mmCIF file with all atom_site columns, C-alpha atoms in Angstrom:
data_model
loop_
_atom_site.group_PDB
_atom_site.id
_atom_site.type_symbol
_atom_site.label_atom_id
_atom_site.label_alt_id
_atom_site.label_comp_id
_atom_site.label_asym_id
_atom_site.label_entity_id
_atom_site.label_seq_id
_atom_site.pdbx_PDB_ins_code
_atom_site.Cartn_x
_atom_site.Cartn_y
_atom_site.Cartn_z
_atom_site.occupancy
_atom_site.B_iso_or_equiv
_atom_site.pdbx_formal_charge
_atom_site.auth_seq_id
_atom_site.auth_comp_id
_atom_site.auth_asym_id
_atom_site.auth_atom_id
_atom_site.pdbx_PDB_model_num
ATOM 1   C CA . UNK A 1 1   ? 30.435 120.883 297.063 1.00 0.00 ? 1   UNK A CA 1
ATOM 2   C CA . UNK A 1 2   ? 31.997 120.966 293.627 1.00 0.00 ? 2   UNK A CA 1
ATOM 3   C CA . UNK A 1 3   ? 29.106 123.258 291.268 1.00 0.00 ? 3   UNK A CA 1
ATOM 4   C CA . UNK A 1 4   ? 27.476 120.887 288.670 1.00 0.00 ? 4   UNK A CA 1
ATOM 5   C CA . UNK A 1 5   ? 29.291 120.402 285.262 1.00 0.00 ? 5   UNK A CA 1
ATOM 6   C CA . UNK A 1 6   ? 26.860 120.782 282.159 1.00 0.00 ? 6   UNK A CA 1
ATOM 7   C CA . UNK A 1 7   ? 27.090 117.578 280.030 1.00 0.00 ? 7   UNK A CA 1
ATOM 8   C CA . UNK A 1 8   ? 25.503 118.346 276.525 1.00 0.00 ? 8   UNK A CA 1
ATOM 9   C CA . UNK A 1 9   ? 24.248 115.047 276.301 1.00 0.00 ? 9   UNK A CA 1
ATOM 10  C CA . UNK A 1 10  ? 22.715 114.837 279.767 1.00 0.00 ? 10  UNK A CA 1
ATOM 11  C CA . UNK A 1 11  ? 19.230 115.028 278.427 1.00 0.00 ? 11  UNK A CA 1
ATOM 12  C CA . UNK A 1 12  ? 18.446 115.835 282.456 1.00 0.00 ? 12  UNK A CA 1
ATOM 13  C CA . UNK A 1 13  ? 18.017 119.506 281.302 1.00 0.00 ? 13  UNK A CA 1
ATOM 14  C CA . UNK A 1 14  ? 14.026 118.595 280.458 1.00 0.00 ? 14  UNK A CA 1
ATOM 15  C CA . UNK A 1 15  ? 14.112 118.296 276.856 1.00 0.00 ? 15  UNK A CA 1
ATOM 16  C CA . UNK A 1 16  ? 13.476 115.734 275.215 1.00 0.00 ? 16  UNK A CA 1
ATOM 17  C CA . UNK A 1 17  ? 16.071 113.683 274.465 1.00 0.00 ? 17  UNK A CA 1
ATOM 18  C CA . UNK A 1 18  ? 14.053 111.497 271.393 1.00 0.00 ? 18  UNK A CA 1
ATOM 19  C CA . UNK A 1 19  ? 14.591 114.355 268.654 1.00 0.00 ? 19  UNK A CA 1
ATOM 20  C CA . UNK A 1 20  ? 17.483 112.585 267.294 1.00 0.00 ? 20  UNK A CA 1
ATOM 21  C CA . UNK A 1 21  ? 15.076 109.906 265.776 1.00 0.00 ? 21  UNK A CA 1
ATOM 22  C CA . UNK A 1 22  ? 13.326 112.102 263.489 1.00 0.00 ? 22  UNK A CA 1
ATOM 23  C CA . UNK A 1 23  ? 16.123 112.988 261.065 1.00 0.00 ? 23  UNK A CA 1
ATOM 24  C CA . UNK A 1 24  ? 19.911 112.341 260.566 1.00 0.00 ? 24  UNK A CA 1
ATOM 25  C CA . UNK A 1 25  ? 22.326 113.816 263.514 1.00 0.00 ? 25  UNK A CA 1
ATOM 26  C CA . UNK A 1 26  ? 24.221 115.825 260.996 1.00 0.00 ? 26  UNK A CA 1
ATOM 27  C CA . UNK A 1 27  ? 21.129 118.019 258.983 1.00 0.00 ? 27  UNK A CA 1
ATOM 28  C CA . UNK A 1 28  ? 20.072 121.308 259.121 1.00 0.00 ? 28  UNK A CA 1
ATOM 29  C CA . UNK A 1 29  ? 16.910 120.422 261.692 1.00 0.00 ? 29  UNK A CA 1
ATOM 30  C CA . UNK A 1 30  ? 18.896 118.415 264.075 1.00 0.00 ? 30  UNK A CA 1
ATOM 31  C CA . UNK A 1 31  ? 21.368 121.743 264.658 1.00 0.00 ? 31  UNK A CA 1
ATOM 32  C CA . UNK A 1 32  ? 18.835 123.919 264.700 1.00 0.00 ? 32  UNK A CA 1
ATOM 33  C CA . UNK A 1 33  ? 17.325 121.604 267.355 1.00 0.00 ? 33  UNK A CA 1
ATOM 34  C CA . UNK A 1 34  ? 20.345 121.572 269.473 1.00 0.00 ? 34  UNK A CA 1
ATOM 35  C CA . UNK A 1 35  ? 20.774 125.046 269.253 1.00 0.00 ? 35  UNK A CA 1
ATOM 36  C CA . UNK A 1 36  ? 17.695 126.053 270.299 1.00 0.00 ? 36  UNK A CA 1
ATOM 37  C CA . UNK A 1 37  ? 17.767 123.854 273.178 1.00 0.00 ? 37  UNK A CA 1
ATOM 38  C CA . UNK A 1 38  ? 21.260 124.761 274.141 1.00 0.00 ? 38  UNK A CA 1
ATOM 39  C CA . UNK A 1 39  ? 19.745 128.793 273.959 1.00 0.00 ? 39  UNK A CA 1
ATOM 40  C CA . UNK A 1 40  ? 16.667 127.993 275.706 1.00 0.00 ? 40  UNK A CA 1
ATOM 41  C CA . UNK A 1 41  ? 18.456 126.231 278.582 1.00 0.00 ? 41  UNK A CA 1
ATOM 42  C CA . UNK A 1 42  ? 20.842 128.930 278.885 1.00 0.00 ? 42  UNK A CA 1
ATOM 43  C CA . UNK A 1 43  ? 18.256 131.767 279.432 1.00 0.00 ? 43  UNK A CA 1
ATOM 44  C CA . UNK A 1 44  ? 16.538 129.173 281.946 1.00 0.00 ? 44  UNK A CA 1
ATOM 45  C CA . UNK A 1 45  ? 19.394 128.913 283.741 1.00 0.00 ? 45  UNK A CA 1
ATOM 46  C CA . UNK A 1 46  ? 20.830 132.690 283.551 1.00 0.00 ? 46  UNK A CA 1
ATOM 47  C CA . UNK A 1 47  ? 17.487 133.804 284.373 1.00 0.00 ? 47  UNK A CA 1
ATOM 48  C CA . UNK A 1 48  ? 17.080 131.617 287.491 1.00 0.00 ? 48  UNK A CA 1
ATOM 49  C CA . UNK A 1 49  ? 20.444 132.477 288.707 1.00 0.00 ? 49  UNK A CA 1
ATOM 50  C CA . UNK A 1 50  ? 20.150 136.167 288.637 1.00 0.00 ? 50  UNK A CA 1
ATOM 51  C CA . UNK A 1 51  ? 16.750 136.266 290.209 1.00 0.00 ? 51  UNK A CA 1
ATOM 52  C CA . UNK A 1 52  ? 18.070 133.796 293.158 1.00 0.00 ? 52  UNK A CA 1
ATOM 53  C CA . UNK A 1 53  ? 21.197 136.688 293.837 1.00 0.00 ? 53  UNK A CA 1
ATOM 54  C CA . UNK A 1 54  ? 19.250 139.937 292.674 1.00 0.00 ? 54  UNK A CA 1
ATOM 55  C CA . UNK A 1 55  ? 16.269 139.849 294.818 1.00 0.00 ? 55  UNK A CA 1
ATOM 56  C CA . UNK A 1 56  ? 18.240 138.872 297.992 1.00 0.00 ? 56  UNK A CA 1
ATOM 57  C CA . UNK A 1 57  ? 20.839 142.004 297.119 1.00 0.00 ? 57  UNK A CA 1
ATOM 58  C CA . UNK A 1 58  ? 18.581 145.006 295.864 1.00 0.00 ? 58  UNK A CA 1
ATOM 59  C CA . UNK A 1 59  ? 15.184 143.499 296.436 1.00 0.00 ? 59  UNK A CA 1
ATOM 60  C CA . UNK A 1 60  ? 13.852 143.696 293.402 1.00 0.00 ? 60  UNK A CA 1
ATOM 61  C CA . UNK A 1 61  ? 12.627 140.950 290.888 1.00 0.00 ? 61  UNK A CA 1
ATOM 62  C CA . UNK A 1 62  ? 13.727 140.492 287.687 1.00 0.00 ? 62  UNK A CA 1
ATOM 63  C CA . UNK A 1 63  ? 10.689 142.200 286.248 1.00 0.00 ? 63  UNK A CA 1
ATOM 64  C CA . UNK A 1 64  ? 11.226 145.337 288.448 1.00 0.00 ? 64  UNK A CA 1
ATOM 65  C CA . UNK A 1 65  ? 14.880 146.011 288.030 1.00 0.00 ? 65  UNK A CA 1
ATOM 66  C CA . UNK A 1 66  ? 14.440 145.307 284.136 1.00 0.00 ? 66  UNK A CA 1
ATOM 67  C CA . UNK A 1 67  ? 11.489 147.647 283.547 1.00 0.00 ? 67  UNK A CA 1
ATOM 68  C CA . UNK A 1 68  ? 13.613 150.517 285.529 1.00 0.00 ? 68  UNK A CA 1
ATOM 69  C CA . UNK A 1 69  ? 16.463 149.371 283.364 1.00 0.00 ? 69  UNK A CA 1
ATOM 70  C CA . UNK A 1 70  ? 14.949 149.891 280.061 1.00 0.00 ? 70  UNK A CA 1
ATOM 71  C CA . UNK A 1 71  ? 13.305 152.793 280.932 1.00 0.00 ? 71  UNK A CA 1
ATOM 72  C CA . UNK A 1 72  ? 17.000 154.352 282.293 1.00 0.00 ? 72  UNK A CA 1
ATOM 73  C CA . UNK A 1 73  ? 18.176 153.813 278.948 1.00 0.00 ? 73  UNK A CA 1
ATOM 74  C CA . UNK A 1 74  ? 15.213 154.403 276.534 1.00 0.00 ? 74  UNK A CA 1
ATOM 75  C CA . UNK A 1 75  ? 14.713 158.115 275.099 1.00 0.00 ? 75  UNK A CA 1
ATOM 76  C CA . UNK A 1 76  ? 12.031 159.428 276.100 1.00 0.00 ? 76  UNK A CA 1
ATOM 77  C CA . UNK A 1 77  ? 8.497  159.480 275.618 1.00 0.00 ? 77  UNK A CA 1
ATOM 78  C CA . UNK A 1 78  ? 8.373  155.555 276.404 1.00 0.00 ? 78  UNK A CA 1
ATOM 79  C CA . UNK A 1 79  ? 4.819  154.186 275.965 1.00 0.00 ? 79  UNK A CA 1
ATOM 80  C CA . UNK A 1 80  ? 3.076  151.085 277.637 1.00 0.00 ? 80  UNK A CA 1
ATOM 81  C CA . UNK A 1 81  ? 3.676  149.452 274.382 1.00 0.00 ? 81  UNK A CA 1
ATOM 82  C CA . UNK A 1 82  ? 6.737  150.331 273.525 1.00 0.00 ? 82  UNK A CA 1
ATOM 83  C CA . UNK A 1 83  ? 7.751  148.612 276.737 1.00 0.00 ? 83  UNK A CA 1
ATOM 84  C CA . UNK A 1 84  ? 6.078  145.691 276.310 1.00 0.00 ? 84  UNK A CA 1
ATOM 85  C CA . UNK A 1 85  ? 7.892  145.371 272.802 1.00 0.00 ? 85  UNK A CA 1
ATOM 86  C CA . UNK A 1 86  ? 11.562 146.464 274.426 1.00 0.00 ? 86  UNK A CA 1
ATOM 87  C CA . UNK A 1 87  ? 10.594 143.855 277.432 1.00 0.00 ? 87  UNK A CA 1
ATOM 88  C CA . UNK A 1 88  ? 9.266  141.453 275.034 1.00 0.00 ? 88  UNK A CA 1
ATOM 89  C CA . UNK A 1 89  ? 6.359  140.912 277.697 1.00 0.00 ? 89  UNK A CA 1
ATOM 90  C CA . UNK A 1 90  ? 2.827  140.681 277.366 1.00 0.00 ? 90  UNK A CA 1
ATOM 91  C CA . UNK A 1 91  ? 0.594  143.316 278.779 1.00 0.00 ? 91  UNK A CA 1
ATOM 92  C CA . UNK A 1 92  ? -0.894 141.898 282.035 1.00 0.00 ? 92  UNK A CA 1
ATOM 93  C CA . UNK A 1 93  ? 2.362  141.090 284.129 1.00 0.00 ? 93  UNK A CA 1
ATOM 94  C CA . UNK A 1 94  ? 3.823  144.347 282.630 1.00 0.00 ? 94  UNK A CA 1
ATOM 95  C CA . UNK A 1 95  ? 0.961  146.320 284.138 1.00 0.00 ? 95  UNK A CA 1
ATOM 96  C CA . UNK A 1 96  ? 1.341  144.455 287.245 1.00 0.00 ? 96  UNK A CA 1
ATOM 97  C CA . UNK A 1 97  ? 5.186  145.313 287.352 1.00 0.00 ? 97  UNK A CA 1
ATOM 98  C CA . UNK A 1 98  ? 4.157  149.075 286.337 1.00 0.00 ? 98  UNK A CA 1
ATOM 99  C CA . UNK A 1 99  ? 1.163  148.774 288.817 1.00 0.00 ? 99  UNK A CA 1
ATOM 100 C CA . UNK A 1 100 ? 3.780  147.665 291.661 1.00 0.00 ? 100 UNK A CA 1
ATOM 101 C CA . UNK A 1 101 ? 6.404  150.346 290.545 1.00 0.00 ? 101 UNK A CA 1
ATOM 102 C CA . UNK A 1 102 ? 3.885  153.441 290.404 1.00 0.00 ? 102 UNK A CA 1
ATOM 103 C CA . UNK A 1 103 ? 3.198  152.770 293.963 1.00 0.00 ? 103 UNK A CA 1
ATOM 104 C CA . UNK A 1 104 ? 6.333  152.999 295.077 1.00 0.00 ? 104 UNK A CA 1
ATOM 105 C CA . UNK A 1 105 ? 7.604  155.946 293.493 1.00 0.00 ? 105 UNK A CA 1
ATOM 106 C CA . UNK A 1 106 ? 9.819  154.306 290.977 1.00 0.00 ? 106 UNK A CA 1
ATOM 107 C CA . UNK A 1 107 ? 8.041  155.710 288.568 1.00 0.00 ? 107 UNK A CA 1
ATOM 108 C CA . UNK A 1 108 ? 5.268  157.665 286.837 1.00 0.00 ? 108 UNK A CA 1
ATOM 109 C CA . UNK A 1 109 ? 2.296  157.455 284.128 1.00 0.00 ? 109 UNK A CA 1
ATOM 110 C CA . UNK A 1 110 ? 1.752  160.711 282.454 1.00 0.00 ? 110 UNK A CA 1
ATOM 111 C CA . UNK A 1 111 ? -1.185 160.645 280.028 1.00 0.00 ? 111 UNK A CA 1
ATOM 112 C CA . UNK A 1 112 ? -0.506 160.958 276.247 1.00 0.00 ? 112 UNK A CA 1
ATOM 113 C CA . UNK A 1 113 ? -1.155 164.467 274.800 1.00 0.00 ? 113 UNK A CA 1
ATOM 114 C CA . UNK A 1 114 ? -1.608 162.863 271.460 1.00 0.00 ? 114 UNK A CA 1
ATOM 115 C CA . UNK A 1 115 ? -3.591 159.685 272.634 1.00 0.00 ? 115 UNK A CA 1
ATOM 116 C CA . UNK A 1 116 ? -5.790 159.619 275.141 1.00 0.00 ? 116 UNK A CA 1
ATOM 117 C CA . UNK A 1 117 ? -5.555 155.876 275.425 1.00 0.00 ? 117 UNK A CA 1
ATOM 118 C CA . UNK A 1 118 ? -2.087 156.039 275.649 1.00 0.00 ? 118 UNK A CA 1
ATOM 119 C CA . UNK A 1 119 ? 0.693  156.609 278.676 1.00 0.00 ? 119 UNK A CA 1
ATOM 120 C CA . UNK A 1 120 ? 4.055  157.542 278.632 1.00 0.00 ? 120 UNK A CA 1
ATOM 121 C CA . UNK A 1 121 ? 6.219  156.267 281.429 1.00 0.00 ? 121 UNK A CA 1
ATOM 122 C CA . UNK A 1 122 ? 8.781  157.787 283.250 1.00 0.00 ? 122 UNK A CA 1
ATOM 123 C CA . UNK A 1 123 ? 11.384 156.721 285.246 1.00 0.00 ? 123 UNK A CA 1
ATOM 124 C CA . UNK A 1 124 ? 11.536 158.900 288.461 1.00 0.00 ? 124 UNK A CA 1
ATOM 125 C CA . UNK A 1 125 ? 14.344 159.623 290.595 1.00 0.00 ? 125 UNK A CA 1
ATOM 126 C CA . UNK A 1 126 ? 14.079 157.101 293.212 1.00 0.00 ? 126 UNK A CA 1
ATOM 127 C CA . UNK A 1 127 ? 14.151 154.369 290.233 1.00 0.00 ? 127 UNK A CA 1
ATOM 128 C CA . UNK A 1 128 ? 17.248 156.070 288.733 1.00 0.00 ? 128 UNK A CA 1
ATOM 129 C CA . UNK A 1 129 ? 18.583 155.092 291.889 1.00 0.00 ? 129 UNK A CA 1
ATOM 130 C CA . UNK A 1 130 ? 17.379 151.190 292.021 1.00 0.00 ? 130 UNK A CA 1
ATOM 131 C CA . UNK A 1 131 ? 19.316 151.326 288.846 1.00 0.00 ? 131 UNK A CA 1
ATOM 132 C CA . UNK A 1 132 ? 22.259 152.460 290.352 1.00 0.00 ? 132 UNK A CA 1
ATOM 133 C CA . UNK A 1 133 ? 22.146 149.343 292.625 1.00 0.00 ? 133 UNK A CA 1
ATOM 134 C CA . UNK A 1 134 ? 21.029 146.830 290.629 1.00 0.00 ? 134 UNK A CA 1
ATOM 135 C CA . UNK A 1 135 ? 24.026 147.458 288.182 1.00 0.00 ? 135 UNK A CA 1
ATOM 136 C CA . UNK A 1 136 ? 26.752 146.769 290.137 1.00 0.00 ? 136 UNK A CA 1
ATOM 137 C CA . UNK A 1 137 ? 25.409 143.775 291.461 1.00 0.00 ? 137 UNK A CA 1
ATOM 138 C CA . UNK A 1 138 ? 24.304 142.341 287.955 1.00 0.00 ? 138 UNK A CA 1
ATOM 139 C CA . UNK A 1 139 ? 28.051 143.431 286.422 1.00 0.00 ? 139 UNK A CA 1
ATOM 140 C CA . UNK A 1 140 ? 29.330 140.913 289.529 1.00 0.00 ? 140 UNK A CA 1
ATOM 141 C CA . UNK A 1 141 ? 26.800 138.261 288.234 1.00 0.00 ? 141 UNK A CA 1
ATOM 142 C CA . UNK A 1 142 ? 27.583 138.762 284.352 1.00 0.00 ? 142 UNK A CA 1
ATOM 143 C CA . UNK A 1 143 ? 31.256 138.599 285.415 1.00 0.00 ? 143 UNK A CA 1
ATOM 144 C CA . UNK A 1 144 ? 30.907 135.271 287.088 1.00 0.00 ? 144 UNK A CA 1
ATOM 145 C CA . UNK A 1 145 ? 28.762 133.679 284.724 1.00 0.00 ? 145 UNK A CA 1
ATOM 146 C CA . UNK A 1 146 ? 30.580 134.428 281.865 1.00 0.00 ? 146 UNK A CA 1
ATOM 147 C CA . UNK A 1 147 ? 34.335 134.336 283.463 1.00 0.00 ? 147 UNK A CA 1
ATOM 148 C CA . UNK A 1 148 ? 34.944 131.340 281.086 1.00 0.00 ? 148 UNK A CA 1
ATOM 149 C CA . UNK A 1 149 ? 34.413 133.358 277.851 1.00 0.00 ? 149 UNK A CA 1
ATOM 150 C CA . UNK A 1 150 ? 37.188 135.592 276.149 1.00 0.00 ? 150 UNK A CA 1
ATOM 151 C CA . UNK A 1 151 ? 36.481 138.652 274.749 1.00 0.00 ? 151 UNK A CA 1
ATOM 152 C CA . UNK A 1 152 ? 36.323 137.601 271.572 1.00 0.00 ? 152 UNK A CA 1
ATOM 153 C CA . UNK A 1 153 ? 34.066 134.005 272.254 1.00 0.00 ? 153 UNK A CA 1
ATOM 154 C CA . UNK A 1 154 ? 31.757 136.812 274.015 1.00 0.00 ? 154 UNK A CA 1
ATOM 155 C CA . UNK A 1 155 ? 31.601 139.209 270.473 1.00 0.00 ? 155 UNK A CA 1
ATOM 156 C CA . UNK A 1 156 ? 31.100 135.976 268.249 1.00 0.00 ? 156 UNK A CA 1
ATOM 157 C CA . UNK A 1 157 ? 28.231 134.842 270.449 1.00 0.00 ? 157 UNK A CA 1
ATOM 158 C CA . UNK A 1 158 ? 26.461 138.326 270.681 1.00 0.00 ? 158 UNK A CA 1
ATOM 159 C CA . UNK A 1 159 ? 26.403 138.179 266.610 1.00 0.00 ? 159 UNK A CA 1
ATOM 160 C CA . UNK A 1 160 ? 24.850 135.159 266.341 1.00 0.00 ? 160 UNK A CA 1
ATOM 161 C CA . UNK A 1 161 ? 22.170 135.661 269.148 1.00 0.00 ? 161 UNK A CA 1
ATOM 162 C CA . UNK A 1 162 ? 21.599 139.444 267.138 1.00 0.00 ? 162 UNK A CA 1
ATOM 163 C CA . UNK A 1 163 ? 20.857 137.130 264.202 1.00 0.00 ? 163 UNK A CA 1
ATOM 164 C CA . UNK A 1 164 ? 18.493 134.469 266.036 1.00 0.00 ? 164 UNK A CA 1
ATOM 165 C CA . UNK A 1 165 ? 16.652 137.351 267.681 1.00 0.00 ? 165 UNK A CA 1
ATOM 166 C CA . UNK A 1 166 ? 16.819 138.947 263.852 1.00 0.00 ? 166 UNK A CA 1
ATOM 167 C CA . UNK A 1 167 ? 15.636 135.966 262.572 1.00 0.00 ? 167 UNK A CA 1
ATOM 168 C CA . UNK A 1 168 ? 12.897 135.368 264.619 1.00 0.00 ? 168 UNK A CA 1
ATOM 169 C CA . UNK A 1 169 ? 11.362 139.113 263.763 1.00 0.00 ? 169 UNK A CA 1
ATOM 170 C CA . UNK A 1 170 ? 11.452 137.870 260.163 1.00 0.00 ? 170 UNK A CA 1
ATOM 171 C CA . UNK A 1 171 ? 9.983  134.861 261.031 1.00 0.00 ? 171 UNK A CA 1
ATOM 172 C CA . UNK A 1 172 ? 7.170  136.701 262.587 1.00 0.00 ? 172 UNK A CA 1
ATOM 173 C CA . UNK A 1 173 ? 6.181  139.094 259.848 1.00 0.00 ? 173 UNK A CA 1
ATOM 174 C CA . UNK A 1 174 ? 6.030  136.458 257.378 1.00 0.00 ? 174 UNK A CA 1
ATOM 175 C CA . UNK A 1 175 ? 2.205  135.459 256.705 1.00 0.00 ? 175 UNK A CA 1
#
């Protein structure tokens, strides 16, 4: 079976397909509609297709191999909260992850000299080596996902998702 071509119009994806009543197809809000529909489908659709191949190959979930990830690649000390801002996840499921992790041996908890509320978080050997698998299997993934793009299609859209994600900080600290 031929995979399914995505038709931008196909308003199949769940949105709502009605938004093009409220103002002119060629302002400002109409883009920034599209685009944010076009981004959220996107990370819908990555996400699902990464968790149906990773779990099967390294069995671990999304939320396990990207806490080890983050925390293979983030200087240390690494706090409960500074995960949960590098994860962009609330508390409770990243406890649950860290919870699930702890027990088995993927990581530690190491009490905060300088807060005794506080944790730091460290990723143990046996997680190093998760890493180590999951990587090669999500390069594989990446690279067949995004075999359409050239090199330079793949630069242009990493600026402009730095400035949504940029944008949307701003957004947030404005009263």
């Amino acid at each position: 079976m031929a995979p399914e071509k995505f038709d931008r119009s196909d308003p199949s994806d769940g949105q709502p397909s009605h938004h093009r009543g409220y103002s002119s197809g060629d302002s400002r809000d109409e883009m920034e509609f599209e685009l944010t529909r076009l981004l959220s489908l996107a990370a819908r659709r990555w996400g699902t297709y990464v968790e149906s191949r990773m779990m099967p190959t390294t069995g671990q979930s999304r939320s396990r191999w990207q806490t080890l990830f983050v925390l293979s690649v983030a200087p240390p000390p690494v706090t409960t909260s500074d995960l949960s801002a590098r994860l962009a996840i609330q508390w409770p499921p990243l406890i649950r992850t860290l919870n699930s992790l702890e027990e088995d041996g993927l990581i530690r908890r190491i009490d905060n000299p300088n807060d005794k509320r506080s944790r730091y978080i460290e990723i143990t050997p046996a997680g190093l080596d998760v890493v180590a698998q999951v990587q090669p299997a999500l390069s594989r993934f990446r690279g067949k996902a995004f075999a359409g793009l050239t090199m330079e299609e793949m630069d242009v859209a990493s600026h402009i998702l730095e400035k949504i994600i940029q944008g949307v900080s701003d957004a947030q600290s404005e009263p």
